[in-house]
């Protein structure tokens, strides 16, 4: 009976060791996957930052163009008013 108990204890210990090793290997694999995912995410974040900077530059250019167009529109309105005044005979 003592041999049987010893065998069971050894088997239990062996199974525990195998389980611990399996958990260790699975954890290591998950850590590698997580590391790859983090690297991919970092690349995506950098690409997003570049896109944001490009978009900000485009917005600034657009604002400049709008200001210029607004100035041109004001000048055109002034000229139209002047022409209307001339046509109406008002100095």
JSON list of C-alpha atoms in Angstrom, two decimals:
[
{"chain": "A", "resi": 1, "resn": "UNK", "atom": "CA", "xyz": [0.00, 0.00, 0.00]},
{"chain": "A", "resi": 2, "resn": "UNK", "atom": "CA", "xyz": [2.88, 2.33, 0.79]},
{"chain": "A", "resi": 3, "resn": "UNK", "atom": "CA", "xyz": [4.30, 1.81, -2.71]},
{"chain": "A", "resi": 4, "resn": "UNK", "atom": "CA", "xyz": [0.92, 2.65, -4.20]},
{"chain": "A", "resi": 5, "resn": "UNK", "atom": "CA", "xyz": [0.75, 5.90, -2.22]},
{"chain": "A", "resi": 6, "resn": "UNK", "atom": "CA", "xyz": [4.32, 6.75, -3.22]},
{"chain": "A", "resi": 7, "resn": "UNK", "atom": "CA", "xyz": [3.48, 6.07, -6.88]},
{"chain": "A", "resi": 8, "resn": "UNK", "atom": "CA", "xyz": [0.37, 8.26, -6.66]},
{"chain": "A", "resi": 9, "resn": "UNK", "atom": "CA", "xyz": [2.35, 11.04, -5.00]},
{"chain": "A", "resi": 10, "resn": "UNK", "atom": "CA", "xyz": [5.07, 10.79, -7.68]},
{"chain": "A", "resi": 11, "resn": "UNK", "atom": "CA", "xyz": [2.45, 10.83, -10.44]},
{"chain": "A", "resi": 12, "resn": "UNK", "atom": "CA", "xyz": [0.74, 13.82, -8.79]},
{"chain": "A", "resi": 13, "resn": "UNK", "atom": "CA", "xyz": [4.10, 15.62, -8.56]},
{"chain": "A", "resi": 14, "resn": "UNK", "atom": "CA", "xyz": [4.94, 14.77, -12.19]},
{"chain": "A", "resi": 15, "resn": "UNK", "atom": "CA", "xyz": [1.55, 16.00, -13.39]},
{"chain": "A", "resi": 16, "resn": "UNK", "atom": "CA", "xyz": [1.95, 19.18, -11.34]},
{"chain": "A", "resi": 17, "resn": "UNK", "atom": "CA", "xyz": [5.36, 19.78, -12.92]},
{"chain": "A", "resi": 18, "resn": "UNK", "atom": "CA", "xyz": [3.98, 19.16, -16.41]},
{"chain": "A", "resi": 19, "resn": "UNK", "atom": "CA", "xyz": [1.09, 21.53, -15.72]},
{"chain": "A", "resi": 20, "resn": "UNK", "atom": "CA", "xyz": [3.45, 24.20, -14.41]},
{"chain": "A", "resi": 21, "resn": "UNK", "atom": "CA", "xyz": [5.67, 23.81, -17.50]},
{"chain": "A", "resi": 22, "resn": "UNK", "atom": "CA", "xyz": [2.65, 24.00, -19.81]},
{"chain": "A", "resi": 23, "resn": "UNK", "atom": "CA", "xyz": [1.41, 27.14, -18.07]},
{"chain": "A", "resi": 24, "resn": "UNK", "atom": "CA", "xyz": [4.91, 28.61, -18.33]},
{"chain": "A", "resi": 25, "resn": "UNK", "atom": "CA", "xyz": [5.10, 27.87, -22.08]},
{"chain": "A", "resi": 26, "resn": "UNK", "atom": "CA", "xyz": [1.61, 29.22, -22.74]},
{"chain": "A", "resi": 27, "resn": "UNK", "atom": "CA", "xyz": [2.34, 32.35, -20.72]},
{"chain": "A", "resi": 28, "resn": "UNK", "atom": "CA", "xyz": [5.57, 32.87, -22.65]},
{"chain": "A", "resi": 29, "resn": "UNK", "atom": "CA", "xyz": [3.73, 32.45, -25.98]},
{"chain": "A", "resi": 30, "resn": "UNK", "atom": "CA", "xyz": [1.05, 34.92, -24.88]},
{"chain": "A", "resi": 31, "resn": "UNK", "atom": "CA", "xyz": [3.73, 37.41, -23.83]},
{"chain": "A", "resi": 32, "resn": "UNK", "atom": "CA", "xyz": [5.35, 37.12, -27.28]},
{"chain": "A", "resi": 33, "resn": "UNK", "atom": "CA", "xyz": [1.98, 37.70, -28.97]},
{"chain": "A", "resi": 34, "resn": "UNK", "atom": "CA", "xyz": [1.33, 40.68, -26.72]},
{"chain": "A", "resi": 35, "resn": "UNK", "atom": "CA", "xyz": [4.78, 42.09, -27.51]},
{"chain": "A", "resi": 36, "resn": "UNK", "atom": "CA", "xyz": [4.11, 41.79, -31.26]},
{"chain": "A", "resi": 37, "resn": "UNK", "atom": "CA", "xyz": [0.71, 43.45, -30.80]},
{"chain": "A", "resi": 38, "resn": "UNK", "atom": "CA", "xyz": [2.29, 46.30, -28.84]},
{"chain": "A", "resi": 39, "resn": "UNK", "atom": "CA", "xyz": [4.87, 46.83, -31.59]},
{"chain": "A", "resi": 40, "resn": "UNK", "atom": "CA", "xyz": [2.14, 46.86, -34.24]},
{"chain": "A", "resi": 41, "resn": "UNK", "atom": "CA", "xyz": [0.11, 49.29, -32.15]},
{"chain": "A", "resi": 42, "resn": "UNK", "atom": "CA", "xyz": [3.13, 51.58, -31.74]},
{"chain": "A", "resi": 43, "resn": "UNK", "atom": "CA", "xyz": [3.64, 51.61, -35.51]},
{"chain": "A", "resi": 44, "resn": "UNK", "atom": "CA", "xyz": [-0.05, 52.42, -36.03]},
{"chain": "A", "resi": 45, "resn": "UNK", "atom": "CA", "xyz": [0.17, 55.23, -33.47]},
{"chain": "A", "resi": 46, "resn": "UNK", "atom": "CA", "xyz": [3.20, 56.72, -35.24]},
{"chain": "A", "resi": 47, "resn": "UNK", "atom": "CA", "xyz": [1.38, 56.53, -38.58]},
{"chain": "A", "resi": 48, "resn": "UNK", "atom": "CA", "xyz": [-1.64, 58.21, -36.99]},
{"chain": "A", "resi": 49, "resn": "UNK", "atom": "CA", "xyz": [0.58, 61.00, -35.63]},
{"chain": "A", "resi": 50, "resn": "UNK", "atom": "CA", "xyz": [1.97, 61.58, -39.12]},
{"chain": "A", "resi": 51, "resn": "UNK", "atom": "CA", "xyz": [-1.56, 61.67, -40.53]},
{"chain": "A", "resi": 52, "resn": "UNK", "atom": "CA", "xyz": [-2.64, 64.15, -37.85]},
{"chain": "A", "resi": 53, "resn": "UNK", "atom": "CA", "xyz": [0.32, 66.41, -38.63]},
{"chain": "A", "resi": 54, "resn": "UNK", "atom": "CA", "xyz": [-0.47, 66.25, -42.34]},
{"chain": "A", "resi": 55, "resn": "UNK", "atom": "CA", "xyz": [-4.11, 67.05, -41.62]},
{"chain": "A", "resi": 56, "resn": "UNK", "atom": "CA", "xyz": [-3.14, 69.99, -39.41]},
{"chain": "A", "resi": 57, "resn": "UNK", "atom": "CA", "xyz": [-0.94, 71.33, -42.21]},
{"chain": "A", "resi": 58, "resn": "UNK", "atom": "CA", "xyz": [-3.80, 70.95, -44.69]},
{"chain": "A", "resi": 59, "resn": "UNK", "atom": "CA", "xyz": [-6.17, 72.75, -42.33]},
{"chain": "A", "resi": 60, "resn": "UNK", "atom": "CA", "xyz": [-3.69, 75.63, -41.97]},
{"chain": "A", "resi": 61, "resn": "UNK", "atom": "CA", "xyz": [-3.34, 75.85, -45.75]},
{"chain": "A", "resi": 62, "resn": "UNK", "atom": "CA", "xyz": [-7.12, 75.81, -46.12]},
{"chain": "A", "resi": 63, "resn": "UNK", "atom": "CA", "xyz": [-7.50, 78.59, -43.54]},
{"chain": "A", "resi": 64, "resn": "UNK", "atom": "CA", "xyz": [-4.94, 80.66, -45.43]},
{"chain": "A", "resi": 65, "resn": "UNK", "atom": "CA", "xyz": [-6.79, 80.07, -48.70]},
{"chain": "A", "resi": 66, "resn": "UNK", "atom": "CA", "xyz": [-10.11, 81.01, -47.08]},
{"chain": "A", "resi": 67, "resn": "UNK", "atom": "CA", "xyz": [-8.60, 84.24, -45.71]},
{"chain": "A", "resi": 68, "resn": "UNK", "atom": "CA", "xyz": [-7.21, 85.08, -49.14]},
{"chain": "A", "resi": 69, "resn": "UNK", "atom": "CA", "xyz": [-10.53, 84.28, -50.79]},
{"chain": "A", "resi": 70, "resn": "UNK", "atom": "CA", "xyz": [-12.34, 86.38, -48.20]},
{"chain": "A", "resi": 71, "resn": "UNK", "atom": "CA", "xyz": [-9.98, 89.29, -48.90]},
{"chain": "A", "resi": 72, "resn": "UNK", "atom": "CA", "xyz": [-10.54, 88.87, -52.64]},
{"chain": "A", "resi": 73, "resn": "UNK", "atom": "CA", "xyz": [-14.30, 88.79, -52.11]},
{"chain": "A", "resi": 74, "resn": "UNK", "atom": "CA", "xyz": [-14.13, 92.01, -50.08]},
{"chain": "A", "resi": 75, "resn": "UNK", "atom": "CA", "xyz": [-12.07, 93.69, -52.79]},
{"chain": "A", "resi": 76, "resn": "UNK", "atom": "CA", "xyz": [-14.54, 92.49, -55.42]},
{"chain": "A", "resi": 77, "resn": "UNK", "atom": "CA", "xyz": [-17.47, 93.80, -53.38]},
{"chain": "A", "resi": 78, "resn": "UNK", "atom": "CA", "xyz": [-15.75, 97.16, -53.07]},
{"chain": "A", "resi": 79, "resn": "UNK", "atom": "CA", "xyz": [-15.19, 97.31, -56.84]},
{"chain": "A", "resi": 80, "resn": "UNK", "atom": "CA", "xyz": [-18.77, 96.26, -57.58]},
{"chain": "A", "resi": 81, "resn": "UNK", "atom": "CA", "xyz": [-20.04, 98.95, -55.24]},
{"chain": "A", "resi": 82, "resn": "UNK", "atom": "CA", "xyz": [-17.80, 101.50, -56.93]},
{"chain": "A", "resi": 83, "resn": "UNK", "atom": "CA", "xyz": [-19.07, 100.46, -60.37]},
{"chain": "A", "resi": 84, "resn": "UNK", "atom": "CA", "xyz": [-22.67, 100.58, -59.18]},
{"chain": "A", "resi": 85, "resn": "UNK", "atom": "CA", "xyz": [-22.08, 104.05, -57.76]},
{"chain": "A", "resi": 86, "resn": "UNK", "atom": "CA", "xyz": [-20.54, 105.16, -61.07]},
{"chain": "A", "resi": 87, "resn": "UNK", "atom": "CA", "xyz": [-23.48, 103.71, -63.02]},
{"chain": "A", "resi": 88, "resn": "UNK", "atom": "CA", "xyz": [-25.96, 105.44, -60.74]},
{"chain": "A", "resi": 89, "resn": "UNK", "atom": "CA", "xyz": [-24.17, 108.70, -61.21]},
{"chain": "A", "resi": 90, "resn": "UNK", "atom": "CA", "xyz": [-23.06, 109.02, -57.63]},
{"chain": "A", "resi": 91, "resn": "UNK", "atom": "CA", "xyz": [-19.46, 110.09, -57.18]}
]
